PDB file of C-alpha atoms and ligand atoms in Angstrom:
ATOM      1  CA  MET A   1     -27.656 -27.049  51.896  1.00 50.00           C
ATOM      2  CA  VAL A   2     -27.656 -30.823  51.878  1.00 54.00           C
ATOM      3  CA  ASN A   3     -30.966 -32.616  51.335  1.00 61.00           C
ATOM      4  CA  ALA A   4     -32.015 -35.461  53.583  1.00 66.00           C
ATOM      5  CA  GLY A   5     -31.145 -37.751  50.648  1.00 69.00           C
ATOM      6  CA  GLY A   6     -27.726 -36.128  50.163  1.00 92.00           C
ATOM      7  CA  HIS A   7     -26.465 -34.048  47.284  1.00 96.00           C
ATOM      8  CA  VAL A   8     -28.372 -34.373  44.028  1.00 98.00           C
ATOM      9  CA  ALA A   9     -26.842 -33.026  40.860  1.00 98.00           C
ATOM     10  CA  ILE A  10     -28.358 -32.535  37.386  1.00 98.00           C
ATOM     11  CA  TYR A  11     -26.235 -33.104  34.284  1.00 98.00           C
ATOM     12  CA  PRO A  12     -28.369 -31.391  31.615  1.00 98.00           C
ATOM     13  CA  GLY A  13     -27.799 -31.508  27.864  1.00 98.00           C
ATOM     14  CA  SER A  14     -28.922 -32.525  24.434  1.00 97.00           C
ATOM     15  CA  PHE A  15     -27.008 -35.849  24.357  1.00 98.00           C
ATOM     16  CA  ASP A  16     -27.766 -36.294  20.622  1.00 97.00           C
ATOM     17  CA  PRO A  17     -26.191 -38.804  21.008  1.00 97.00           C
ATOM     18  CA  ILE A  18     -24.220 -39.442  24.168  1.00 98.00           C
ATOM     19  CA  THR A  19     -20.435 -39.567  23.476  1.00 98.00           C
ATOM     20  CA  ASN A  20     -17.555 -41.032  25.404  1.00 98.00           C
ATOM     21  CA  GLY A  21     -16.807 -37.501  26.567  1.00 97.00           C
ATOM     22  CA  HIS A  22     -20.224 -37.295  28.263  1.00 98.00           C
ATOM     23  CA  LEU A  23     -19.766 -40.757  29.685  1.00 98.00           C
ATOM     24  CA  ASP A  24     -16.388 -39.787  31.227  1.00 97.00           C
ATOM     25  CA  LEU A  25     -18.041 -36.732  32.802  1.00 98.00           C
ATOM     26  CA  ILE A  26     -20.882 -38.884  34.183  1.00 98.00           C
ATOM     27  CA  GLU A  27     -18.377 -41.337  35.706  1.00 98.00           C
ATOM     28  CA  ARG A  28     -16.371 -38.600  37.395  1.00 98.00           C
ATOM     29  CA  GLY A  29     -19.374 -36.498  38.380  1.00 98.00           C
ATOM     30  CA  ALA A  30     -21.194 -39.447  39.921  1.00 98.00           C
ATOM     31  CA  LYS A  31     -18.325 -39.882  42.409  1.00 98.00           C
ATOM     32  CA  LEU A  32     -18.865 -36.317  43.728  1.00 97.00           C
ATOM     33  CA  VAL A  33     -22.533 -36.490  44.588  1.00 98.00           C
ATOM     34  CA  ASP A  34     -25.030 -38.876  46.059  1.00 98.00           C
ATOM     35  CA  LYS A  35     -27.290 -38.889  43.019  1.00 98.00           C
ATOM     36  CA  LEU A  36     -26.629 -37.688  39.508  1.00 98.00           C
ATOM     37  CA  ILE A  37     -29.552 -37.173  37.183  1.00 98.00           C
ATOM     38  CA  VAL A  38     -28.575 -37.023  33.465  1.00 98.00           C
ATOM     39  CA  SER A  39     -31.428 -35.052  31.926  1.00 98.00           C
ATOM     40  CA  ILE A  40     -32.285 -34.337  28.316  1.00 98.00           C
ATOM     41  CA  LEU A  41     -33.807 -31.041  27.290  1.00 97.00           C
ATOM     42  CA  ARG A  42     -37.186 -31.721  25.591  1.00 96.00           C
ATOM     43  CA  ASN A  43     -38.091 -28.369  23.997  1.00 82.00           C
ATOM     44  CA  ASP A  44     -34.914 -27.933  22.002  1.00 73.00           C
ATOM     45  CA  SER A  45     -35.011 -25.720  18.939  1.00 80.00           C
ATOM     46  CA  LYS A  46     -32.183 -27.762  17.317  1.00 84.00           C
ATOM     47  CA  GLN A  47     -33.270 -30.463  14.879  1.00 92.00           C
ATOM     48  CA  PRO A  48     -32.147 -33.592  16.734  1.00 95.00           C
ATOM     49  CA  LEU A  49     -31.020 -36.802  15.010  1.00 95.00           C
ATOM     50  CA  PHE A  50     -32.588 -38.959  17.741  1.00 96.00           C
ATOM     51  CA  THR A  51     -35.863 -38.466  19.557  1.00 96.00           C
ATOM     52  CA  VAL A  52     -35.738 -37.756  23.296  1.00 97.00           C
ATOM     53  CA  GLU A  53     -36.947 -41.307  23.941  1.00 97.00           C
ATOM     54  CA  GLU A  54     -34.212 -42.784  21.769  1.00 97.00           C
ATOM     55  CA  ARG A  55     -31.636 -40.664  23.543  1.00 97.00           C
ATOM     56  CA  MET A  56     -32.915 -41.750  26.924  1.00 98.00           C
ATOM     57  CA  GLU A  57     -32.762 -45.376  25.870  1.00 97.00           C
ATOM     58  CA  MET A  58     -29.120 -45.007  24.757  1.00 97.00           C
ATOM     59  CA  LEU A  59     -28.255 -43.254  27.996  1.00 98.00           C
ATOM     60  CA  ARG A  60     -29.861 -46.014  30.013  1.00 97.00           C
ATOM     61  CA  GLU A  61     -27.915 -48.604  28.043  1.00 96.00           C
ATOM     62  CA  VAL A  62     -24.584 -47.065  28.951  1.00 96.00           C
ATOM     63  CA  ILE A  63     -25.103 -45.878  32.576  1.00 96.00           C
ATOM     64  CA  GLY A  64     -26.027 -49.257  33.947  1.00 93.00           C
ATOM     65  CA  ARG A  65     -22.731 -49.656  35.783  1.00 93.00           C
ATOM     66  CA  PHE A  66     -23.235 -46.485  37.787  1.00 97.00           C
ATOM     67  CA  PRO A  67     -25.747 -47.215  40.631  1.00 97.00           C
ATOM     68  CA  ASN A  68     -26.320 -43.599  41.624  1.00 98.00           C
ATOM     69  CA  VAL A  69     -26.998 -42.275  38.090  1.00 98.00           C
ATOM     70  CA  GLU A  70     -30.539 -41.782  36.694  1.00 98.00           C
ATOM     71  CA  VAL A  71     -31.820 -40.744  33.293  1.00 98.00           C
ATOM     72  CA  ASP A  72     -34.612 -38.216  32.855  1.00 98.00           C
ATOM     73  CA  SER A  73     -35.817 -35.421  30.566  1.00 98.00           C
ATOM     74  CA  PHE A  74     -37.076 -31.932  31.236  1.00 98.00           C
ATOM     75  CA  ASP A  75     -39.009 -29.010  29.775  1.00 96.00           C
ATOM     76  CA  GLY A  76     -38.786 -25.339  30.612  1.00 96.00           C
ATOM     77  CA  LEU A  77     -36.208 -23.677  32.835  1.00 98.00           C
ATOM     78  CA  LEU A  78     -33.417 -25.858  34.118  1.00 98.00           C
ATOM     79  CA  VAL A  79     -33.414 -24.160  37.523  1.00 98.00           C
ATOM     80  CA  ASP A  80     -37.134 -24.905  37.992  1.00 98.00           C
ATOM     81  CA  TYR A  81     -36.583 -28.549  37.052  1.00 98.00           C
ATOM     82  CA  ALA A  82     -33.581 -28.711  39.358  1.00 98.00           C
ATOM     83  CA  ALA A  83     -35.675 -27.375  42.228  1.00 98.00           C
ATOM     84  CA  ARG A  84     -38.363 -29.959  41.574  1.00 98.00           C
ATOM     85  CA  LYS A  85     -35.699 -32.652  41.767  1.00 98.00           C
ATOM     86  CA  LYS A  86     -34.283 -31.090  44.976  1.00 98.00           C
ATOM     87  CA  ALA A  87     -30.935 -30.740  43.212  1.00 98.00           C
ATOM     88  CA  THR A  88     -28.328 -28.353  44.579  1.00 97.00           C
ATOM     89  CA  VAL A  89     -25.845 -28.758  41.780  1.00 98.00           C
ATOM     90  CA  ILE A  90     -25.847 -28.375  37.972  1.00 98.00           C
ATOM     91  CA  LEU A  91     -22.966 -30.300  36.422  1.00 98.00           C
ATOM     92  CA  ARG A  92     -21.419 -29.277  33.109  1.00 98.00           C
ATOM     93  CA  GLY A  93     -18.269 -30.148  31.267  1.00 98.00           C
ATOM     94  CA  ILE A  94     -15.809 -27.770  29.644  1.00 97.00           C
ATOM     95  CA  ARG A  95     -13.645 -28.941  26.792  1.00 96.00           C
ATOM     96  CA  ALA A  96     -11.733 -26.030  25.300  1.00 93.00           C
ATOM     97  CA  ILE A  97     -11.737 -22.330  26.010  1.00 93.00           C
ATOM     98  CA  SER A  98     -14.409 -21.957  23.295  1.00 91.00           C
ATOM     99  CA  ASP A  99     -16.927 -23.688  25.593  1.00 95.00           C
ATOM    100  CA  TYR A 100     -16.220 -21.225  28.373  1.00 96.00           C
ATOM    101  CA  GLU A 101     -18.114 -18.186  27.119  1.00 97.00           C
ATOM    102  CA  PHE A 102     -21.455 -19.962  26.587  1.00 97.00           C
ATOM    103  CA  GLU A 103     -21.067 -21.945  29.824  1.00 98.00           C
ATOM    104  CA  LEU A 104     -20.280 -18.750  31.786  1.00 98.00           C
ATOM    105  CA  GLN A 105     -23.389 -17.101  30.367  1.00 98.00           C
ATOM    106  CA  MET A 106     -25.578 -20.074  31.281  1.00 98.00           C
ATOM    107  CA  ALA A 107     -24.082 -20.461  34.728  1.00 98.00           C
ATOM    108  CA  LEU A 108     -24.544 -16.759  35.514  1.00 98.00           C
ATOM    109  CA  MET A 109     -28.126 -16.732  34.132  1.00 98.00           C
ATOM    110  CA  ASN A 110     -28.941 -19.871  36.147  1.00 98.00           C
ATOM    111  CA  ARG A 111     -27.384 -18.285  39.241  1.00 98.00           C
ATOM    112  CA  ARG A 112     -29.632 -15.242  38.788  1.00 98.00           C
ATOM    113  CA  LEU A 113     -32.704 -17.376  38.227  1.00 98.00           C
ATOM    114  CA  GLY A 114     -31.950 -19.896  40.970  1.00 97.00           C
ATOM    115  CA  PRO A 115     -29.364 -18.540  43.467  1.00 97.00           C
ATOM    116  CA  ASP A 116     -29.472 -21.733  45.561  1.00 96.00           C
ATOM    117  CA  ILE A 117     -28.236 -23.932  42.760  1.00 97.00           C
ATOM    118  CA  GLU A 118     -24.508 -24.013  42.077  1.00 98.00           C
ATOM    119  CA  THR A 119     -23.080 -24.905  38.669  1.00 98.00           C
ATOM    120  CA  ILE A 120     -20.004 -27.102  38.923  1.00 98.00           C
ATOM    121  CA  PHE A 121     -17.742 -27.643  35.958  1.00 98.00           C
ATOM    122  CA  LEU A 122     -15.487 -30.571  35.314  1.00 98.00           C
ATOM    123  CA  MET A 123     -12.778 -30.356  32.687  1.00 96.00           C
ATOM    124  CA  ALA A 124     -13.350 -32.936  29.952  1.00 94.00           C
ATOM    125  CA  GLY A 125     -10.945 -35.833  29.998  1.00 93.00           C
ATOM    126  CA  GLU A 126      -7.963 -34.982  27.791  1.00 94.00           C
ATOM    127  CA  ALA A 127      -8.698 -37.956  25.528  1.00 95.00           C
ATOM    128  CA  TYR A 128     -12.179 -36.628  24.879  1.00 96.00           C
ATOM    129  CA  SER A 129     -11.705 -32.876  24.675  1.00 94.00           C
ATOM    130  CA  TYR A 130     -12.265 -32.656  20.941  1.00 96.00           C
ATOM    131  CA  ILE A 131     -15.338 -34.890  20.826  1.00 97.00           C
ATOM    132  CA  SER A 132     -18.767 -33.426  20.281  1.00 97.00           C
ATOM    133  CA  SER A 133     -22.089 -34.998  19.318  1.00 97.00           C
ATOM    134  CA  ARG A 134     -22.220 -32.706  16.321  1.00 96.00           C
ATOM    135  CA  LEU A 135     -18.849 -33.828  14.964  1.00 97.00           C
ATOM    136  CA  VAL A 136     -19.566 -37.505  15.649  1.00 98.00           C
ATOM    137  CA  LYS A 137     -22.771 -37.192  13.584  1.00 97.00           C
ATOM    138  CA  GLU A 138     -20.928 -35.377  10.799  1.00 97.00           C
ATOM    139  CA  VAL A 139     -18.024 -37.818  10.638  1.00 97.00           C
ATOM    140  CA  PHE A 140     -20.322 -40.845  10.796  1.00 97.00           C
ATOM    141  CA  GLY A 141     -22.623 -39.367   8.161  1.00 96.00           C
ATOM    142  CA  LEU A 142     -19.640 -38.949   5.842  1.00 96.00           C
ATOM    143  CA  GLY A 143     -18.475 -42.525   6.342  1.00 96.00           C
ATOM    144  CA  GLY A 144     -15.677 -41.866   8.865  1.00 97.00           C
ATOM    145  CA  ASN A 145     -14.668 -44.157  11.697  1.00 96.00           C
ATOM    146  CA  ILE A 146     -16.230 -43.137  15.016  1.00 97.00           C
ATOM    147  CA  SER A 147     -15.272 -46.169  17.138  1.00 95.00           C
ATOM    148  CA  GLY A 148     -13.805 -45.055  20.420  1.00 96.00           C
ATOM    149  CA  LEU A 149     -15.714 -41.745  20.266  1.00 98.00           C
ATOM    150  CA  VAL A 150     -19.099 -43.081  21.369  1.00 98.00           C
ATOM    151  CA  PRO A 151     -20.128 -46.147  23.361  1.00 97.00           C
ATOM    152  CA  PRO A 152     -20.518 -49.291  21.189  1.00 96.00           C
ATOM    153  CA  ALA A 153     -24.348 -49.266  21.773  1.00 95.00           C
ATOM    154  CA  VAL A 154     -24.549 -45.772  20.297  1.00 97.00           C
ATOM    155  CA  GLU A 155     -22.410 -46.730  17.306  1.00 97.00           C
ATOM    156  CA  ALA A 156     -24.724 -49.676  16.714  1.00 96.00           C
ATOM    157  CA  ARG A 157     -27.731 -47.379  16.807  1.00 96.00           C
ATOM    158  CA  LEU A 158     -26.127 -44.980  14.391  1.00 96.00           C
ATOM    159  CA  ARG A 159     -25.461 -47.812  12.021  1.00 95.00           C
ATOM    160  CA  LYS A 160     -29.027 -49.039  12.321  1.00 93.00           C
ATOM    161  CA  ARG A 161     -30.287 -45.546  11.618  1.00 89.00           C
ATOM    162  CA  LYS A 162     -28.182 -45.425   8.512  1.00 86.00           C
ATOM    163  CA  GLY A 163     -29.192 -48.961   7.461  1.00 86.00           C
ATOM    164  CA  ILE A 164     -25.629 -50.423   7.569  1.00 77.00           C
TER     165      ILE A 164
HETATM  166  O1  PNS B 201     -25.893 -30.172  25.423  1.00 66.43           O
HETATM  167  P1  PNS B 201     -26.265 -28.730  25.284  1.00 66.43           P
HETATM  168  O2  PNS B 201     -27.099 -28.513  24.031  1.00 66.43           O
HETATM  169  O3  PNS B 201     -25.077 -27.805  25.338  1.00 66.43           O
HETATM  170  O4  PNS B 201     -27.227 -28.349  26.563  1.00 66.43           O
HETATM  171  C1  PNS B 201     -27.775 -27.088  26.724  1.00 66.43           C
HETATM  172  C2  PNS B 201     -28.778 -27.066  27.971  1.00 66.43           C
HETATM  173  C3  PNS B 201     -29.846 -28.151  27.799  1.00 66.43           C
HETATM  174  C4  PNS B 201     -27.974 -27.311  29.196  1.00 66.43           C
HETATM  175  C5  PNS B 201     -29.407 -25.630  27.996  1.00 66.43           C
HETATM  176  O5  PNS B 201     -29.941 -25.310  26.749  1.00 66.43           O
HETATM  177  C6  PNS B 201     -30.544 -25.549  29.059  1.00 66.43           C
HETATM  178  O6  PNS B 201     -30.315 -25.699  30.216  1.00 66.43           O
HETATM  179  N1  PNS B 201     -31.798 -25.240  28.588  1.00 66.43           N
HETATM  180  C7  PNS B 201     -32.926 -25.178  29.416  1.00 66.43           C
HETATM  181  C8  PNS B 201     -33.612 -23.823  29.334  1.00 66.43           C
HETATM  182  C9  PNS B 201     -33.078 -22.837  30.327  1.00 66.43           C
HETATM  183  O7  PNS B 201     -33.113 -23.041  31.529  1.00 66.43           O
HETATM  184  N2  PNS B 201     -32.546 -21.692  29.870  1.00 66.43           N
HETATM  185  C10 PNS B 201     -32.056 -20.573  30.637  1.00 66.43           C
HETATM  186  C11 PNS B 201     -30.747 -20.855  31.335  1.00 66.43           C
HETATM  187  S1  PNS B 201     -29.360 -20.639  30.329  1.00 66.43           S
END
């Protein structure tokens, strides 16, 4: 089913913080749909490094060059949020086979909860397939070099957070 405004996709996640792997997925995903909404889960049980507002700011700083990409946040069930946004697609990335199991569970649960919304997976770009927000934070926290793993604006924010 195509909406009057065309295909809307949601790219949901924690984005704590956005990495170059996420950015690559946004760039490729945005070409497949009319509107891509990158949306941050608000009620996450994980202890995030950045607040939702900070994460939204960082996303906005780096998606400027994509005219059909928006940044948002959501609470509650993803399928309910997607329906409110009139989205027909959930976009997720898969890096290694280890991502597959959790992604399959989520996709099947979301299909059960919202049969009209299709989850579409893109394979992470090969240059980014080992990058995760968790590892970026760990490496940065231990003084390692993270340039090339996250957008420069995110690296600057991590430095500011650490006071360097
Ligand atoms: O970046 P992440 O942490 O892998 O993203 C996980 C996310 C936000 C996509 C997932 O936790 C989610 O969609 N949560 C919303 C709650 C929900 O709908 N749960 C049931 C479907 S699995």
